[in-house]
Coordinates of N, CA and C in Angstrom, one line a residue:
Q1 N 1.0 -10.1 -1.3 CA -0.3 -10.8 -1.3 C -0.2 -11.9 -0.3
I2 N -1.3 -12.4 0.2 CA -1.4 -13.5 1.1 C -2.0 -14.7 0.5
D3 N -1.3 -15.8 0.6 CA -1.8 -17.1 0.1 C -2.8 -17.6 1.1
K4 N -4.1 -17.9 0.7 CA -5.1 -18.3 1.6 C -4.9 -19.7 2.1
K5 N -4.3 -20.5 1.4 CA -4.0 -21.9 1.9 C -2.9 -22.0 2.9
S6 N -1.7 -21.4 2.5 CA -0.6 -21.5 3.4 C -0.5 -20.4 4.4
L7 N -1.3 -19.3 4.2 CA -1.3 -18.1 5.0 C 0.1 -17.4 5.0
E8 N 0.8 -17.6 3.9 CA 2.1 -16.9 3.8 C 2.0 -15.6 3.0
I9 N 2.7 -14.6 3.4 CA 2.7 -13.4 2.7 C 3.9 -13.5 1.7
S10 N 3.5 -13.2 0.5 CA 4.6 -13.3 -0.6 C 4.5 -12.1 -1.5
Q11 N 5.6 -11.9 -2.2 CA 5.7 -10.8 -3.1 C 4.9 -11.1 -4.4
A12 N 4.0 -10.2 -4.8 CA 3.2 -10.5 -6.0 C 4.0 -10.4 -7.3
D13 N 4.9 -9.4 -7.3 CA 5.8 -9.3 -8.5 C 7.0 -8.5 -8.1
D14 N 8.0 -8.4 -9.0 CA 9.2 -7.7 -8.8 C 9.2 -6.3 -9.4
E15 N 8.1 -5.9 -9.9 CA 8.0 -4.6 -10.6 C 8.3 -3.5 -9.6
V16 N 9.1 -2.5 -10.1 CA 9.4 -1.3 -9.4 C 8.7 -0.2 -10.2
Y17 N 7.7 0.5 -9.6 CA 7.0 1.5 -10.2 C 7.6 2.9 -10.0
T18 N 7.6 3.7 -11.0 CA 8.2 5.0 -10.9 C 7.2 6.1 -10.7
N19 N 6.0 5.8 -10.8 CA 4.9 6.8 -10.4 C 3.7 6.1 -9.9
L20 N 2.9 6.9 -9.2 CA 1.7 6.3 -8.5 C 0.6 5.9 -9.5
Q21 N 0.6 6.6 -10.7 CA -0.4 6.2 -11.7 C -0.2 4.8 -12.2
E22 N 1.1 4.4 -12.5 CA 1.4 3.0 -12.9 C 1.0 2.0 -11.8
L23 N 1.3 2.4 -10.6 CA 0.9 1.5 -9.5 C -0.6 1.3 -9.4
G24 N -1.3 2.4 -9.5 CA -2.8 2.3 -9.5 C -3.4 1.5 -10.6
D25 N -2.7 1.5 -11.7 CA -3.2 0.7 -12.9 C -3.0 -0.8 -12.6
E26 N -2.1 -1.2 -11.8 CA -1.8 -2.6 -11.5 C -2.5 -3.1 -10.3
L27 N -3.1 -2.3 -9.5 CA -3.8 -2.8 -8.3 C -5.0 -3.6 -8.7
P28 N -5.2 -4.8 -8.1 CA -6.4 -5.6 -8.4 C -7.7 -5.0 -7.9
D29 N -8.8 -5.2 -8.6 CA -10.1 -4.6 -8.2 C -10.7 -5.2 -7.0
H30 N -10.5 -6.5 -6.7 CA -11.2 -7.2 -5.7 C -10.3 -7.9 -4.7
S31 N -9.1 -7.6 -4.6 CA -8.1 -8.3 -3.7 C -7.3 -7.2 -3.0
P32 N -7.1 -7.3 -1.7 CA -6.2 -6.4 -1.0 C -4.8 -6.6 -1.3
R33 N -4.0 -5.6 -1.0 CA -2.5 -5.7 -1.2 C -1.8 -4.9 -0.1
F34 N -0.6 -5.3 0.2 CA 0.3 -4.4 1.0 C 1.3 -3.9 -0.1
V35 N 1.6 -2.6 -0.1 CA 2.5 -2.1 -1.1 C 3.6 -1.3 -0.2
L36 N 4.8 -1.6 -0.4 CA 5.9 -0.9 0.3 C 6.3 0.2 -0.7
L37 N 6.4 1.4 -0.1 CA 6.5 2.6 -0.9 C 7.6 3.5 -0.3
S38 N 8.6 3.8 -1.2 CA 9.6 4.8 -0.8 C 9.4 5.9 -1.8
Y39 N 8.9 7.0 -1.3 CA 8.5 8.1 -2.2 C 9.2 9.4 -2.0
P40 N 10.1 9.8 -2.9 CA 10.8 11.1 -2.7 C 9.8 12.3 -2.9
L41 N 9.9 13.3 -2.0 CA 9.1 14.5 -2.1 C 9.8 15.6 -1.5
T42 N 9.4 16.8 -1.9 CA 10.0 18.1 -1.3 C 9.0 18.6 -0.3
L43 N 9.4 18.8 0.9 CA 8.5 19.3 1.9 C 8.3 20.9 1.7
S44 N 7.3 21.4 2.4 CA 7.0 22.9 2.3 C 8.2 23.7 2.7
S45 N 9.1 23.1 3.6 CA 10.3 23.8 4.0 C 11.4 23.8 3.0
G46 N 11.2 23.1 1.9 CA 12.2 23.0 0.8 C 13.1 21.8 1.0
R47 N 13.0 21.1 2.1 CA 13.8 19.9 2.4 C 13.3 18.7 1.6
L48 N 14.3 17.9 1.1 CA 14.0 16.7 0.4 C 13.7 15.6 1.5
S49 N 12.7 14.8 1.3 CA 12.4 13.7 2.2 C 12.0 12.5 1.4
V50 N 12.4 11.3 1.9 CA 12.1 10.1 1.2 C 11.5 9.1 2.2
P51 N 10.2 9.3 2.6 CA 9.6 8.4 3.6 C 9.4 7.0 3.1
Y52 N 9.5 6.1 4.0 CA 9.3 4.6 3.6 C 8.0 4.2 4.4
V53 N 7.0 4.0 3.6 CA 5.7 3.7 4.2 C 5.1 2.4 3.6
M54 N 4.0 1.9 4.2 CA 3.3 0.8 3.6 C 1.9 1.3 3.2
L55 N 1.5 1.0 2.0 CA 0.1 1.3 1.6 C -0.7 0.0 1.9
Y56 N -1.8 0.2 2.5 CA -2.7 -1.0 2.9 C -3.9 -0.8 2.0
Y57 N -3.9 -1.5 0.8 CA -4.9 -1.4 -0.1 C -6.0 -2.4 0.2
L58 N -7.2 -1.9 0.5 CA -8.3 -2.8 0.9 C -9.6 -2.3 0.1
P59 N -9.8 -2.8 -1.1 CA -10.9 -2.4 -1.9 C -12.2 -2.8 -1.2
V60 N -13.2 -1.9 -1.4 CA -14.5 -2.2 -0.8 C -15.2 -3.4 -1.3
T61 N -14.8 -3.9 -2.5 CA -15.4 -5.0 -3.2 C -14.8 -6.3 -2.8
C62 N -13.8 -6.4 -2.0 CA -13.2 -7.7 -1.6 C -14.0 -8.4 -0.6
N63 N -14.0 -9.7 -0.6 CA -14.8 -10.5 0.3 C -14.3 -10.4 1.8
S64 N -15.2 -10.8 2.7 CA -14.9 -10.6 4.1 C -13.8 -11.5 4.6
E65 N -13.6 -12.7 3.9 CA -12.6 -13.6 4.3 C -11.2 -13.0 4.0
L66 N -11.0 -12.3 2.9 CA -9.8 -11.6 2.5 C -9.6 -10.4 3.5
R67 N -10.6 -9.7 3.8 CA -10.6 -8.6 4.7 C -10.0 -9.0 6.0
M68 N -10.5 -10.1 6.6 CA -10.0 -10.5 7.9 C -8.6 -11.0 7.8
L69 N -8.2 -11.7 6.7 CA -6.9 -12.3 6.5 C -5.8 -11.1 6.5
Y70 N -6.1 -10.1 5.7 CA -5.2 -9.0 5.6 C -5.2 -8.1 6.8
A71 N -6.4 -7.9 7.5 CA -6.4 -7.1 8.7 C -5.5 -7.8 9.8
G72 N -5.6 -9.1 9.9 CA -4.8 -9.8 10.9 C -3.3 -9.8 10.6
A73 N -2.9 -9.6 9.3 CA -1.5 -9.6 9.0 C -0.9 -8.2 8.9
K74 N -1.7 -7.2 9.0 CA -1.3 -5.8 8.8 C -0.1 -5.4 9.7
E75 N -0.2 -5.6 11.0 CA 0.8 -5.3 12.0 C 2.1 -6.1 11.8
L76 N 1.9 -7.4 11.5 CA 3.0 -8.3 11.2 C 3.8 -7.7 10.0
M77 N 3.1 -7.4 9.0 CA 3.8 -6.8 7.8 C 4.5 -5.5 8.1
R78 N 3.8 -4.7 8.9 CA 4.4 -3.4 9.3 C 5.7 -3.6 10.0
N79 N 5.7 -4.5 11.0 CA 6.9 -4.7 11.8 C 8.0 -5.4 11.0
T80 N 7.6 -6.3 10.1 CA 8.6 -7.0 9.3 C 9.3 -6.1 8.3
A81 N 8.5 -5.2 7.7 CA 9.0 -4.3 6.7 C 9.7 -3.1 7.3
E82 N 9.4 -2.8 8.7 CA 10.0 -1.7 9.4 C 9.6 -0.4 8.8
V83 N 8.4 -0.3 8.4 CA 7.9 1.0 7.8 C 7.6 2.0 8.9
G84 N 7.6 3.3 8.6 CA 7.3 4.3 9.6 C 5.8 4.5 9.8
K85 N 5.1 4.3 8.7 CA 3.7 4.7 8.7 C 2.9 3.8 7.7
I86 N 1.6 3.6 8.1 CA 0.7 2.8 7.2 C -0.3 3.8 6.6
I87 N -0.5 3.8 5.3 CA -1.5 4.6 4.7 C -2.6 3.7 4.1
E88 N -3.8 3.8 4.6 CA -4.9 2.9 4.1 C -5.6 3.6 3.0
I89 N -5.8 2.8 1.9 CA -6.5 3.3 0.7 C -7.5 2.2 0.3
D90 N -8.6 2.6 -0.3 CA -9.6 1.6 -0.7 C -9.9 1.7 -2.2
T91 N -9.3 2.7 -2.9 CA -9.5 2.7 -4.4 C -8.1 3.2 -4.9
A92 N -7.9 2.8 -6.2 CA -6.6 3.3 -6.9 C -6.6 4.8 -6.9
E93 N -7.8 5.5 -7.0 CA -7.9 6.9 -7.0 C -7.3 7.6 -5.8
D94 N -7.4 6.8 -4.7 CA -6.8 7.4 -3.4 C -5.3 7.6 -3.5
L95 N -4.6 7.0 -4.4 CA -3.2 7.2 -4.6 C -2.9 8.6 -4.9
E96 N -3.8 9.4 -5.5 CA -3.6 10.8 -5.8 C -3.4 11.6 -4.5
E97 N -3.9 11.1 -3.4 CA -3.8 11.9 -2.1 C -2.6 11.4 -1.3
V98 N -1.8 10.5 -1.7 CA -0.7 9.9 -0.9 C 0.4 11.0 -0.7
E99 N 0.7 11.8 -1.7 CA 1.8 12.8 -1.5 C 1.4 13.7 -0.4
E100 N 0.1 14.2 -0.4 CA -0.3 15.1 0.7 C -0.3 14.5 2.0
K101 N -0.7 13.2 2.1 CA -0.6 12.5 3.4 C 0.9 12.3 3.9
L102 N 1.8 12.1 2.9 CA 3.2 12.0 3.3 C 3.8 13.3 3.8
K103 N 3.3 14.4 3.2 CA 3.7 15.7 3.7 C 3.1 16.1 5.0
G104 N 2.0 15.4 5.4 CA 1.3 15.8 6.6 C 0.3 16.9 6.4
E105 N -0.1 17.1 5.1 CA -1.1 18.1 4.8 C -2.5 17.5 4.9
P106 N -3.5 18.3 5.3 CA -4.9 17.8 5.5 C -5.5 17.4 4.2

């Protein structure tokens, strides 16, 4: 999360989630978040893959000030975390499609 006063990006909690449903339950309704995700999955070729990506959670209900703050920090966060890909979501329900996006399926 980003502190509006200091403009520092900080870790919201130390929680490690073992499934996307738990993560979705914890996402705030009106505040954006950057989520670093290492998600093991089996590709259609049968190969195991563990992509490291960043979820950019930007709910439609957040105010424009927060939108601009997070949009400006997105590339900085991507480069600092050294993730391969950014997946943008705007609802917790979008987490259901993350596995397909990681596999490269439409």
